[in-house]
Coordinates of C-alpha atoms in Angstrom, one line a residue:
X17 CA -20.7 13.4 13.0
X18 CA -24.0 15.0 14.5
X19 CA -27.2 16.4 12.8
X20 CA -25.6 19.8 12.2
X21 CA -23.5 18.5 9.1
X22 CA -25.3 15.3 8.5
X23 CA -26.6 15.0 4.9
X24 CA -30.3 15.8 4.1
X25 CA -32.1 13.0 1.9
X26 CA -33.0 14.7 -1.4
X27 CA -36.8 14.7 -2.0
X28 CA -36.1 12.5 -5.1
X29 CA -35.5 9.7 -2.6
X30 CA -38.7 8.4 -1.1
X31 CA -38.7 7.7 2.6
X32 CA -42.0 7.4 4.5
X33 CA -44.1 9.2 2.0
X34 CA -43.9 12.5 3.4
X35 CA -42.6 15.6 1.4
X36 CA -40.1 17.0 2.4
X37 CA -38.3 13.9 3.8
X38 CA -38.2 13.9 7.6
X39 CA -34.9 14.9 9.2
X40 CA -35.1 11.6 11.1
X41 CA -35.0 9.2 8.0
X42 CA -31.2 8.7 7.9
X43 CA -30.7 9.5 11.6
X44 CA -29.4 6.9 14.2
X45 CA -30.9 7.2 17.9
X46 CA -29.1 6.6 21.1
X47 CA -31.1 5.3 24.2
X48 CA -29.9 6.5 27.5
X49 CA -30.8 4.6 30.7
X50 CA -30.2 7.6 33.2
X51 CA -29.6 5.6 36.4
X52 CA -27.1 3.5 34.8
X53 CA -25.3 6.1 32.8
X54 CA -23.0 8.2 34.7
X55 CA -23.1 9.0 38.5
X56 CA -21.6 12.5 39.2
X57 CA -22.6 12.9 43.0
X58 CA -21.7 9.6 44.3
X59 CA -24.7 8.3 45.4
X60 CA -24.8 5.0 43.2
X61 CA -27.3 6.3 40.6
X62 CA -26.6 8.0 37.4
X63 CA -27.8 11.4 36.9
X64 CA -28.6 14.4 34.5
X65 CA -25.3 15.9 35.0
X66 CA -23.8 12.7 34.2
X67 CA -25.4 12.6 30.5
X68 CA -24.2 16.0 30.0
X69 CA -20.7 15.3 30.9
X70 CA -20.6 12.5 28.2
X71 CA -22.2 14.5 25.3
X72 CA -19.0 14.6 23.5
X73 CA -18.5 10.9 23.6
X74 CA -22.1 10.5 22.1
X75 CA -21.3 13.3 19.4
X76 CA -17.9 11.4 18.5
X77 CA -19.9 8.3 18.1
X78 CA -22.0 10.0 15.5
X79 CA -25.8 9.6 16.9
X80 CA -28.1 12.1 16.3
X81 CA -30.9 11.8 19.2
X82 CA -30.7 10.8 22.6
X83 CA -33.8 9.2 24.0
X84 CA -34.0 9.4 27.8
X85 CA -35.8 6.9 30.0
X86 CA -37.6 8.7 32.5
X87 CA -36.2 11.2 34.8
X88 CA -39.3 12.7 36.0
X89 CA -40.3 12.5 39.8
X90 CA -41.2 9.0 40.8
X91 CA -41.4 6.7 43.6
X92 CA -39.0 4.2 41.4
X93 CA -41.0 1.4 42.0
X94 CA -40.5 0.5 38.4
X95 CA -37.3 2.5 37.8
X96 CA -39.1 5.6 37.1
X97 CA -41.9 4.1 34.7
X98 CA -44.0 5.1 37.6
X99 CA -44.4 8.9 37.4
X100 CA -45.8 11.0 40.3
X101 CA -45.1 14.3 38.7
X102 CA -44.8 14.7 34.9
X103 CA -43.5 18.2 35.2
X104 CA -40.6 18.0 37.6
X105 CA -37.4 15.9 37.7
X106 CA -36.8 13.4 40.4
X107 CA -34.1 14.4 43.0
X108 CA -32.5 11.2 42.1
X109 CA -31.4 12.6 38.8
X110 CA -31.3 16.1 39.5
X111 CA -33.2 19.4 38.8
X112 CA -35.1 21.0 35.8
X113 CA -32.2 23.3 35.6
X114 CA -29.9 20.5 35.1
X115 CA -32.6 19.2 32.5
X116 CA -32.6 22.6 30.7
X117 CA -28.5 22.7 30.7
X118 CA -28.7 19.1 29.2
X119 CA -30.9 20.3 26.5
X120 CA -29.0 23.2 25.6
X121 CA -25.7 21.8 25.8
X122 CA -26.9 18.7 23.6
X123 CA -28.5 21.2 21.1
X124 CA -24.9 23.1 20.6
X125 CA -23.7 19.7 19.7
X126 CA -26.3 19.0 17.2
X127 CA -27.9 16.3 19.4
X128 CA -31.6 16.1 19.8
X129 CA -33.2 15.1 23.2
X130 CA -36.2 12.8 23.2
X131 CA -38.1 12.2 26.4
X132 CA -39.7 9.2 27.6
X133 CA -43.3 9.5 27.8
X134 CA -45.4 7.1 30.3
X135 CA -49.1 8.0 30.0
X136 CA -50.8 4.4 29.9
X137 CA -50.4 4.9 33.5
X138 CA -49.0 6.9 36.1
X139 CA -47.7 6.1 39.8
X140 CA -50.3 5.5 42.5
X141 CA -48.8 8.6 44.3
X142 CA -49.5 10.9 41.4
X143 CA -51.8 13.8 42.7
X144 CA -54.5 12.5 40.0
X145 CA -54.6 9.3 41.4
X146 CA -54.7 10.4 44.8
X147 CA -57.6 12.6 43.9
X148 CA -59.2 9.8 42.3
X149 CA -59.8 7.9 45.4
X150 CA -62.7 10.2 46.2
X151 CA -65.6 9.2 44.0
X152 CA -66.9 12.9 44.4
X153 CA -63.5 14.5 43.0
X154 CA -63.4 15.9 39.4
X155 CA -60.6 13.0 39.0
X156 CA -62.9 10.1 40.1
X157 CA -62.9 8.9 36.5
X158 CA -59.5 9.4 35.5
X159 CA -58.6 5.8 36.0
X160 CA -60.2 2.4 35.6
X161 CA -62.1 2.0 38.7
X162 CA -64.5 -1.1 39.3
X163 CA -66.5 -2.6 42.1
X164 CA -66.1 -6.0 43.5
X165 CA -67.7 -9.0 42.1
X166 CA -71.2 -9.2 43.2
X167 CA -71.8 -11.6 46.2
X168 CA -68.0 -11.4 47.2
X169 CA -66.2 -9.6 50.0
X170 CA -64.2 -6.8 48.6
X171 CA -60.5 -7.1 49.1
X172 CA -60.6 -10.8 49.3
X173 CA -59.4 -13.3 46.9
X174 CA -61.8 -13.9 44.1
X175 CA -63.4 -10.6 44.5
X176 CA -61.7 -8.9 41.5
X177 CA -63.7 -7.7 38.7
X178 CA -62.4 -10.0 36.2
X179 CA -59.6 -12.8 36.1
X180 CA -56.8 -10.5 34.3
X181 CA -53.3 -10.7 35.5
X182 CA -50.6 -8.1 35.5
X183 CA -47.6 -8.5 33.4
X184 CA -45.6 -8.2 36.3
X185 CA -47.2 -11.1 38.2
X186 CA -50.4 -11.3 40.4
X187 CA -53.8 -9.8 39.5
X188 CA -54.2 -6.8 37.5
X189 CA -56.5 -5.6 39.9
X190 CA -55.8 -3.6 43.4
X191 CA -58.4 -2.8 45.8
X192 CA -58.5 0.6 47.3
X193 CA -60.0 0.7 51.0
X194 CA -60.3 4.4 50.8
X195 CA -62.5 4.1 47.7
X196 CA -64.1 0.8 48.3
X197 CA -63.2 -0.3 44.7
X198 CA -60.5 -1.9 42.3
X199 CA -58.4 0.0 40.0
X200 CA -56.6 -1.8 37.1
X201 CA -53.0 -1.9 36.4
X202 CA -51.5 -3.6 33.7
X203 CA -48.3 -3.5 35.2
X204 CA -46.9 -3.0 38.8
X205 CA -49.8 -2.3 41.4
X206 CA -48.2 1.1 41.8
X207 CA -48.9 1.9 38.1
X208 CA -52.9 2.5 37.9
X209 CA -53.8 2.7 34.1
X210 CA -55.2 6.1 33.0
X211 CA -58.7 6.1 31.6
X212 CA -58.1 7.6 28.0
X213 CA -61.8 7.5 27.6
X214 CA -62.2 10.8 29.7
X215 CA -61.3 13.8 27.7
X216 CA -59.7 15.4 30.6
X217 CA -57.5 12.8 30.9
X218 CA -56.0 13.5 27.2
X219 CA -56.2 17.4 27.8
X220 CA -54.0 17.2 31.0
X221 CA -51.5 15.0 28.9
X222 CA -51.5 17.1 25.9
X223 CA -50.8 20.1 27.8
X224 CA -48.0 18.5 29.8
X225 CA -46.4 17.4 26.3
X226 CA -46.8 21.0 25.1
X227 CA -45.1 22.2 28.2
X228 CA -41.9 20.1 27.5
X229 CA -41.8 21.0 23.8
X230 CA -41.8 24.4 24.8
X231 CA -39.1 23.8 27.0
X232 CA -36.9 22.5 24.3
X233 CA -37.2 18.8 23.9
X234 CA -37.4 17.5 20.5
X235 CA -39.9 14.8 20.8
X236 CA -41.0 11.7 22.8
X237 CA -40.7 7.8 22.8
X238 CA -44.1 6.7 24.2
X239 CA -43.9 3.9 26.6
X240 CA -46.9 1.1 25.9
X241 CA -48.8 3.9 24.0
X242 CA -50.9 1.2 22.2
X243 CA -52.3 -0.2 25.4
X244 CA -54.2 3.0 26.0
X245 CA -57.4 2.3 24.4
X246 CA -59.5 -0.6 26.3
X247 CA -62.0 -2.7 24.6
X248 CA -65.5 -2.5 26.4
X249 CA -69.2 -3.5 25.5
X250 CA -71.8 -0.8 24.7
X251 CA -72.3 -0.5 28.5
X252 CA -68.8 0.1 29.2
X253 CA -67.8 -3.1 30.9
X254 CA -64.6 -4.7 30.5
X255 CA -64.3 -8.4 29.0
X256 CA -65.1 -10.7 31.9
X257 CA -67.0 -8.5 34.3
X258 CA -70.3 -9.7 35.5
X259 CA -72.7 -8.7 32.7
X260 CA -70.2 -7.8 30.3
X261 CA -71.3 -8.9 26.6
X262 CA -67.6 -9.5 25.9
X263 CA -66.2 -12.9 27.1
X264 CA -62.9 -13.1 29.1
X265 CA -60.1 -15.0 27.4
X266 CA -58.6 -18.5 28.9
X267 CA -56.9 -18.6 32.3
X268 CA -53.3 -19.4 32.0
X269 CA -50.6 -21.5 34.0
X270 CA -50.4 -18.6 36.6
X271 CA -54.0 -18.6 37.4
X272 CA -54.9 -15.4 35.3
X273 CA -56.2 -14.6 31.9
X274 CA -54.3 -11.9 29.8
X275 CA -55.7 -8.3 29.4
X276 CA -53.5 -7.8 26.3
X277 CA -56.1 -8.8 23.7
X278 CA -58.6 -6.3 25.0
X279 CA -56.1 -3.5 25.7
X280 CA -53.4 -3.8 22.9
X281 CA -54.3 -1.8 19.7
X282 CA -57.9 -0.7 21.4
X283 CA -60.7 0.4 19.2
X284 CA -60.0 4.2 19.8
X285 CA -56.4 3.8 19.1
X286 CA -56.2 5.7 15.9
X287 CA -58.6 8.3 17.2
X288 CA -56.3 9.2 20.4
X289 CA -52.9 9.2 18.4
X290 CA -54.5 11.5 15.7
X291 CA -56.1 13.8 18.4
X292 CA -52.4 13.9 20.0
X293 CA -50.9 14.7 16.9
X294 CA -53.4 17.6 16.3
X295 CA -53.2 19.0 19.9
X296 CA -49.6 18.6 20.4
X297 CA -47.3 18.7 17.3
X298 CA -49.3 20.3 14.7
X299 CA -47.6 23.6 13.6
X300 CA -44.1 22.6 14.9
X301 CA -41.3 21.3 13.4
X302 CA -37.8 19.3 14.0
X303 CA -39.6 16.9 16.3
X304 CA -39.7 13.0 16.4
X305 CA -42.3 10.6 17.7
X306 CA -42.1 6.8 18.1
X307 CA -44.4 4.5 20.1
X308 CA -43.8 1.3 21.9
X309 CA -46.2 -0.8 20.2
X310 CA -47.1 -4.3 22.0
X311 CA -49.8 -6.1 20.0
X312 CA -49.2 -3.9 16.9
X313 CA -49.0 -6.1 13.5
X314 CA -46.8 -4.8 10.6
X315 CA -49.9 -3.9 8.5
X316 CA -51.0 -1.9 11.4
X317 CA -47.6 -0.2 11.7
X318 CA -48.0 0.8 8.0
X319 CA -51.2 2.8 8.9
X320 CA -50.2 4.6 12.0
X321 CA -46.8 5.5 10.7
X322 CA -48.2 6.6 7.4
X323 CA -47.9 10.4 7.6
X324 CA -51.3 10.9 5.5
X325 CA -53.1 9.5 8.9
X326 CA -51.4 12.0 11.3
X327 CA -50.4 9.8 14.0
X328 CA -47.0 8.8 14.8
X329 CA -43.4 8.7 13.1
X330 CA -42.5 5.2 13.8
X331 CA -43.1 2.4 16.2
X332 CA -41.4 -0.2 18.1
X333 CA -42.8 -3.8 17.2
X334 CA -41.8 -6.7 19.4
X335 CA -42.4 -10.1 17.4
X336 CA -38.7 -10.4 16.5
X337 CA -37.6 -10.3 20.4
X338 CA -40.6 -12.3 21.5
X339 CA -40.4 -15.4 19.4
X340 CA -37.2 -17.0 20.8
X341 CA -38.8 -18.7 23.9
X342 CA -41.0 -21.5 24.8
X343 CA -44.3 -19.8 25.6
X344 CA -42.8 -17.7 28.3
X345 CA -39.6 -15.2 28.2
X346 CA -38.3 -17.1 31.2
X347 CA -37.9 -20.2 29.0
X348 CA -35.6 -19.0 26.3
X349 CA -34.9 -21.1 23.2
X350 CA -31.8 -20.8 20.7
X351 CA -32.3 -18.3 17.9
X352 CA -34.2 -19.8 14.7
X353 CA -32.8 -17.4 12.1
X354 CA -35.2 -18.3 9.3
X355 CA -37.8 -17.4 11.6
X356 CA -36.0 -14.1 12.6
X357 CA -35.5 -13.2 8.9
X358 CA -39.2 -13.9 8.3
X359 CA -40.4 -11.5 10.7
X360 CA -38.0 -8.9 9.9
X361 CA -39.1 -9.2 6.2
X362 CA -42.5 -8.6 7.5
X363 CA -41.7 -5.4 9.0
X364 CA -39.8 -4.1 6.0
X365 CA -42.6 -5.3 3.5
X366 CA -45.3 -3.6 5.4
X367 CA -43.9 -0.2 5.1
X368 CA -42.3 -0.4 1.6
X369 CA -44.9 1.9 0.3
X370 CA -45.6 4.2 3.2
X371 CA -44.7 4.5 6.8
X372 CA -41.6 3.8 8.6
X373 CA -39.7 1.2 10.6
X374 CA -37.7 1.1 13.9
X375 CA -34.7 -0.8 13.9
X376 CA -33.5 -2.5 17.4
X377 CA -32.2 -5.5 18.8
X378 CA -32.1 -4.2 22.6
X379 CA -33.2 -1.8 24.9
X380 CA -33.6 -1.2 28.9
X381 CA -36.3 -4.1 28.5
X382 CA -34.2 -6.7 26.7
X383 CA -30.9 -8.8 27.4
X384 CA -27.9 -8.0 25.8
X385 CA -28.0 -8.8 22.2
X386 CA -24.5 -10.2 21.9
X387 CA -25.4 -12.6 24.8
X388 CA -28.9 -13.3 23.4
X389 CA -28.0 -14.1 19.7
X390 CA -24.2 -13.7 19.4
X391 CA -21.1 -15.6 21.4
X392 CA -19.8 -13.6 24.7
X393 CA -17.8 -16.8 25.7
X394 CA -14.4 -15.3 24.4
X395 CA -13.3 -11.8 23.8
X396 CA -12.7 -12.6 20.1
X397 CA -16.0 -14.1 19.5
X398 CA -17.9 -11.3 21.5
X399 CA -16.4 -8.6 19.3
X400 CA -17.0 -10.4 16.1
X401 CA -20.7 -11.4 16.8
X402 CA -21.4 -8.0 18.1
X403 CA -20.2 -6.3 14.8
X404 CA -21.9 -8.8 12.8
X405 CA -25.4 -8.5 14.6
X406 CA -24.8 -4.6 14.3
X407 CA -24.3 -4.8 10.7
X408 CA -27.2 -7.0 10.2
X409 CA -29.6 -4.7 11.9
X410 CA -28.1 -1.3 10.6
X411 CA -28.3 -2.4 7.0
X412 CA -32.0 -2.5 7.1
X413 CA -34.4 0.0 6.0
X414 CA -35.5 2.3 8.9
X415 CA -34.1 4.5 11.6
X416 CA -31.8 2.4 14.1
X417 CA -31.8 2.5 17.9
X418 CA -28.7 2.1 19.9
X419 CA -29.0 1.2 23.6
X420 CA -26.2 2.4 25.7
X421 CA -23.1 0.1 26.0
X422 CA -24.2 -1.9 22.8
X423 CA -21.6 0.3 21.0
X424 CA -19.1 -1.3 23.2
X425 CA -20.2 -4.8 22.8
X426 CA -21.5 -4.9 26.5
X427 CA -22.7 -8.2 27.6
X428 CA -25.4 -9.8 29.9
X429 CA -24.6 -9.3 33.7
X430 CA -24.2 -13.1 34.2
X431 CA -25.8 -12.9 38.0
X432 CA -26.1 -16.2 39.3
X433 CA -28.3 -15.2 42.5
X434 CA -31.9 -13.9 43.0
X435 CA -30.4 -11.2 45.4
X436 CA -28.2 -9.6 42.6
X437 CA -31.3 -8.5 40.6
X438 CA -33.0 -5.5 41.1
X439 CA -36.1 -5.5 38.4
X440 CA -39.4 -5.7 39.8
X441 CA -40.6 -8.0 36.8
X442 CA -37.9 -10.4 37.5
X443 CA -38.4 -10.8 41.0
X444 CA -42.1 -11.0 40.7
X445 CA -42.1 -13.4 38.1
X446 CA -39.9 -15.7 40.4
X447 CA -42.3 -15.4 43.0
X448 CA -45.4 -15.8 41.1
X449 CA -43.9 -18.8 38.8
X450 CA -41.7 -20.6 41.5
X451 CA -43.3 -19.9 45.1
X452 CA -46.9 -19.5 44.2
X453 CA -48.1 -21.1 40.9
X454 CA -45.1 -23.8 40.8
X455 CA -45.1 -23.9 37.2
X456 CA -41.2 -23.3 36.9
X457 CA -38.3 -24.8 39.2
X458 CA -36.2 -22.2 40.7
X459 CA -33.1 -23.5 38.5
X460 CA -34.9 -23.2 35.4
X461 CA -36.5 -19.8 36.7
X462 CA -33.0 -18.3 37.6
X463 CA -31.3 -19.6 34.2
X464 CA -34.5 -17.7 32.5
X465 CA -33.9 -14.5 34.3
X466 CA -30.1 -14.9 33.5
X467 CA -30.8 -15.0 29.9
X468 CA -33.6 -12.7 29.5
X469 CA -34.0 -10.9 32.6
X470 CA -34.2 -6.8 32.2
X471 CA -31.2 -6.2 34.5
X472 CA -29.0 -7.5 31.9
X473 CA -29.2 -4.3 30.1
X474 CA -29.2 -2.0 33.5
X475 CA -25.8 -2.7 34.7
X476 CA -23.8 0.6 34.7
X477 CA -22.1 1.7 31.6
X478 CA -18.6 0.8 31.5
X479 CA -16.5 3.6 30.9
X480 CA -13.1 2.4 32.0
X481 CA -11.3 -0.4 33.9
X482 CA -11.7 1.2 37.6
X483 CA -13.4 -0.3 40.4
X484 CA -16.9 1.0 39.5
X485 CA -16.0 1.2 35.6
X486 CA -16.0 5.0 35.6
X487 CA -19.6 5.1 36.5
X488 CA -19.0 6.4 39.7
X489 CA -15.4 7.3 41.5
X490 CA -13.3 4.4 42.5
X491 CA -13.5 5.5 46.1
X492 CA -17.4 6.6 46.2
X493 CA -18.8 5.8 49.7
X494 CA -21.6 4.4 47.9
X495 CA -21.8 1.2 45.6
X496 CA -23.8 1.4 42.5
X497 CA -27.4 0.6 42.7
X498 CA -26.9 -2.5 40.8
X499 CA -23.3 -4.5 40.6
X500 CA -21.0 -3.5 37.8
X501 CA -20.2 -6.2 35.2
X502 CA -17.0 -7.9 36.2
X503 CA -16.0 -7.6 32.6
X504 CA -15.7 -4.2 32.5
X505 CA -11.9 -4.6 33.3
X506 CA -11.6 -5.2 29.5
X507 CA -14.9 -4.3 27.9
X508 CA -15.0 -0.3 28.5
X509 CA -15.1 3.0 26.5
X510 CA -11.8 3.9 27.1
X511 CA -10.2 0.8 25.4
X512 CA -12.6 0.8 22.6
X513 CA -12.2 4.6 21.6
X514 CA -8.6 3.9 21.3
X515 CA -9.0 0.7 19.3
X516 CA -9.5 1.3 15.7
X517 CA -10.8 -2.3 15.4
X518 CA -13.1 -2.1 18.3
X519 CA -17.1 -2.7 18.2
X520 CA -17.2 1.3 18.9
X521 CA -15.1 2.2 15.9
X522 CA -17.3 -0.3 13.9
X523 CA -20.5 1.4 15.1
X524 CA -19.0 4.8 14.2
X525 CA -18.6 3.3 10.4
X526 CA -22.1 2.3 10.1
X527 CA -23.4 5.3 11.5
X528 CA -21.5 7.4 9.1
X529 CA -22.6 5.1 6.1
X530 CA -26.2 5.7 7.1
X531 CA -25.7 9.4 7.1
X532 CA -23.9 9.5 4.1
X533 CA -25.3 7.0 1.7
X534 CA -29.2 7.2 0.7
X535 CA -29.3 3.5 -0.3
X536 CA -28.6 2.7 3.2
X537 CA -31.3 5.0 4.8
X538 CA -34.0 4.6 2.2
X539 CA -33.3 2.1 -0.4
X540 CA -35.6 -1.1 -1.3
X541 CA -35.1 -4.1 0.6
X542 CA -35.1 -7.5 -0.6
X543 CA -34.4 -10.8 1.4
X544 CA -32.5 -13.6 -0.4
X545 CA -31.8 -17.2 1.0
X546 CA -34.8 -16.6 3.4
X547 CA -34.4 -20.6 4.6
X548 CA -30.6 -20.7 5.5
X549 CA -30.1 -21.3 8.7
X550 CA -26.7 -19.3 9.2
X551 CA -26.4 -16.7 6.6
X552 CA -28.5 -13.7 6.7
X553 CA -28.6 -11.9 3.1
X554 CA -30.6 -9.0 1.6
X555 CA -30.3 -6.5 -1.2
X556 CA -30.8 -2.9 -0.9
X557 CA -31.4 -1.0 -4.1
X558 CA -31.8 2.8 -5.1
X559 CA -31.7 4.4 -8.4
X560 CA -29.9 1.9 -10.3
X561 CA -27.4 1.2 -7.4
X562 CA -27.7 -2.0 -5.4
X563 CA -25.9 -3.2 -2.2
X564 CA -25.6 -6.7 -0.9
X565 CA -25.5 -7.3 2.9
X566 CA -24.3 -10.9 3.7
X567 CA -23.8 -11.9 7.5
X568 CA -22.9 -15.2 8.8
X569 CA -24.7 -15.4 12.3
X570 CA -22.8 -18.5 13.6
X571 CA -19.8 -19.5 15.2
X572 CA -18.7 -21.8 12.2
X573 CA -17.4 -21.2 8.6
X574 CA -20.0 -21.6 6.4
X575 CA -20.6 -21.9 2.6
X576 CA -22.5 -19.3 0.9
X577 CA -26.1 -20.1 0.0
X578 CA -27.1 -20.5 -3.6
X579 CA -28.8 -17.0 -4.4
X580 CA -26.1 -15.2 -2.4
X581 CA -23.3 -17.1 -4.5
X582 CA -24.9 -16.3 -7.6
X583 CA -24.8 -12.4 -7.0
X584 CA -21.1 -12.7 -6.3
X585 CA -20.2 -15.3 -8.9
X586 CA -18.3 -12.8 -11.2
X587 CA -15.8 -11.8 -8.4
X588 CA -15.8 -9.1 -5.7
X589 CA -12.7 -6.9 -5.5
X590 CA -11.6 -4.7 -2.6
X591 CA -13.2 -1.3 -4.2
X592 CA -16.6 -3.1 -4.2
X593 CA -16.5 -3.8 -0.3
X594 CA -18.4 -1.0 1.3
X595 CA -17.8 -2.2 4.8
X596 CA -17.0 -5.3 6.4
X597 CA -16.6 -6.8 9.9
X598 CA -13.0 -7.9 9.2
X599 CA -11.3 -6.0 6.4
X600 CA -12.2 -5.6 2.8
X601 CA -9.0 -8.0 1.7
X602 CA -10.2 -10.6 4.0
X603 CA -13.8 -10.2 2.7
X604 CA -12.7 -10.8 -0.8
X605 CA -10.7 -13.9 -0.2
X606 CA -13.9 -15.1 1.8
X607 CA -16.2 -14.7 -1.3
X608 CA -13.5 -15.9 -3.4
X609 CA -13.8 -19.2 -1.5
X610 CA -17.5 -19.2 -1.7
X611 CA -17.5 -18.8 2.4
X612 CA -18.0 -16.7 5.4
X613 CA -15.5 -17.1 8.7
X614 CA -17.6 -17.2 12.0
X615 CA -19.3 -14.2 12.5
X616 CA -18.4 -12.5 9.4
X617 CA -20.1 -9.8 7.6
X618 CA -19.8 -7.6 4.3
X619 CA -21.5 -5.5 2.5
X620 CA -20.8 -5.5 -1.3
X621 CA -21.7 -2.9 -3.9
X622 CA -23.0 -5.0 -7.0

């Protein structure tokens, strides 16, 4: 099912507070990581033509929107999130003509295209940055330039303007000999932060966004958009700079302080987003905006996504994928289900009145959820846990996002050597933590990367059981840019689409349920049995109808907790079962026994 025959929620059903209801309130978004999706020219990298060739697969899955990670021209230091030309396609992925064809072919199938918008930073090879190296150029103030600390030798350790560290390891300041100053980069040193305080920067960004919308794209996913407003004192000095009225934060175990408290959700965040809405989206229809929102609380999510404030349609919040670790993502901990439920409840409650939620477990920056919170040790456990996790997420209120391969139950890469990884973050973190700061052992760090590294989600899409999983031809002269997961022989789209009991088939059911049932899209949400360590249960309600979702997120048979058991105490029949990870008949037996099998999930009409 595509958006051309998807039901529109009636205005009698309240969604985000807008009237009429936005089209995306019962839509499902599918994220594509282009370099790993489909290679059509045998160079080992996915391309735009590859995406076009798989549109029928995506339409059959039932999704409504395709979000593409960056395909703009880029040196590929951070896999395209370092953009050197916003208005051209990198030859790695194809041409502008290929992009136009993709947009047209997607629209013919009722699929919308959302581009990744990366405007907190550019590549250091962007023409804007190259011009900015000249202090007399009109672009001189388009980035965050600062002199060395007084009394130090520029370019030497300790001369940096403050002690901020990059999220990718090392200092967040890089010395530029041509200008004789340092530039600020929250991520790679090849990703200098744009200075959004400069109106000319904002004007250039808005012009570029309008150019893409005029070309036919349907909106933007905005990369780290809540980092664009930096906190400075009344003299324009950043925290920790000599003479700044704002003190820096503490130095951490790697030898740096964090810029995040001073860059996330800064003082002009609302102003910038509202200006963007006016300058780019006012007068347009049919679009969707979603912001990646590090540092944003649920309460702020309500404000930013309240349509009355004219900012963004929805945000990605990250507390639920950041909490299961011991201080750093490289020291993962087992899932604390009561804590996860508490976080998700906070998300849902915050937008119960106005605003909207994004629902996701995985993306290009997260490990595979079935390996993270499920069980991929056997194929049976993998299928069951993948379905259980999907049911849990998709039955929440909001707009779900499916990351490529998630609908197949694709797993982590299970790499064992550092040389198998390609991700800049993982490689830099290993160097920083193991070789330089000596705060983690090599063995522990490799285990951390294997569990949480971003390459886990970036291995090639598994289309079939051939040598390279159908990502490229079996006889291709060049191997894929990153190794194909060995388990593609059994986990692949060809097998899944032919199996009515596959993870893929279950995703089709979940997506159709959201399209056709207003309770799933917009009904109220209430958590029950919050403290249970195995069962995740909640009730959705709308216009007198109620749905109970109950999921066993463990590998053992468990007894129903008290409040859940009370709701089904009068008995459940097969017609009461809306969807189940096993079958309706199995669900009835389980509930009659007051228990759920390992990874069993059920939605019941009360």
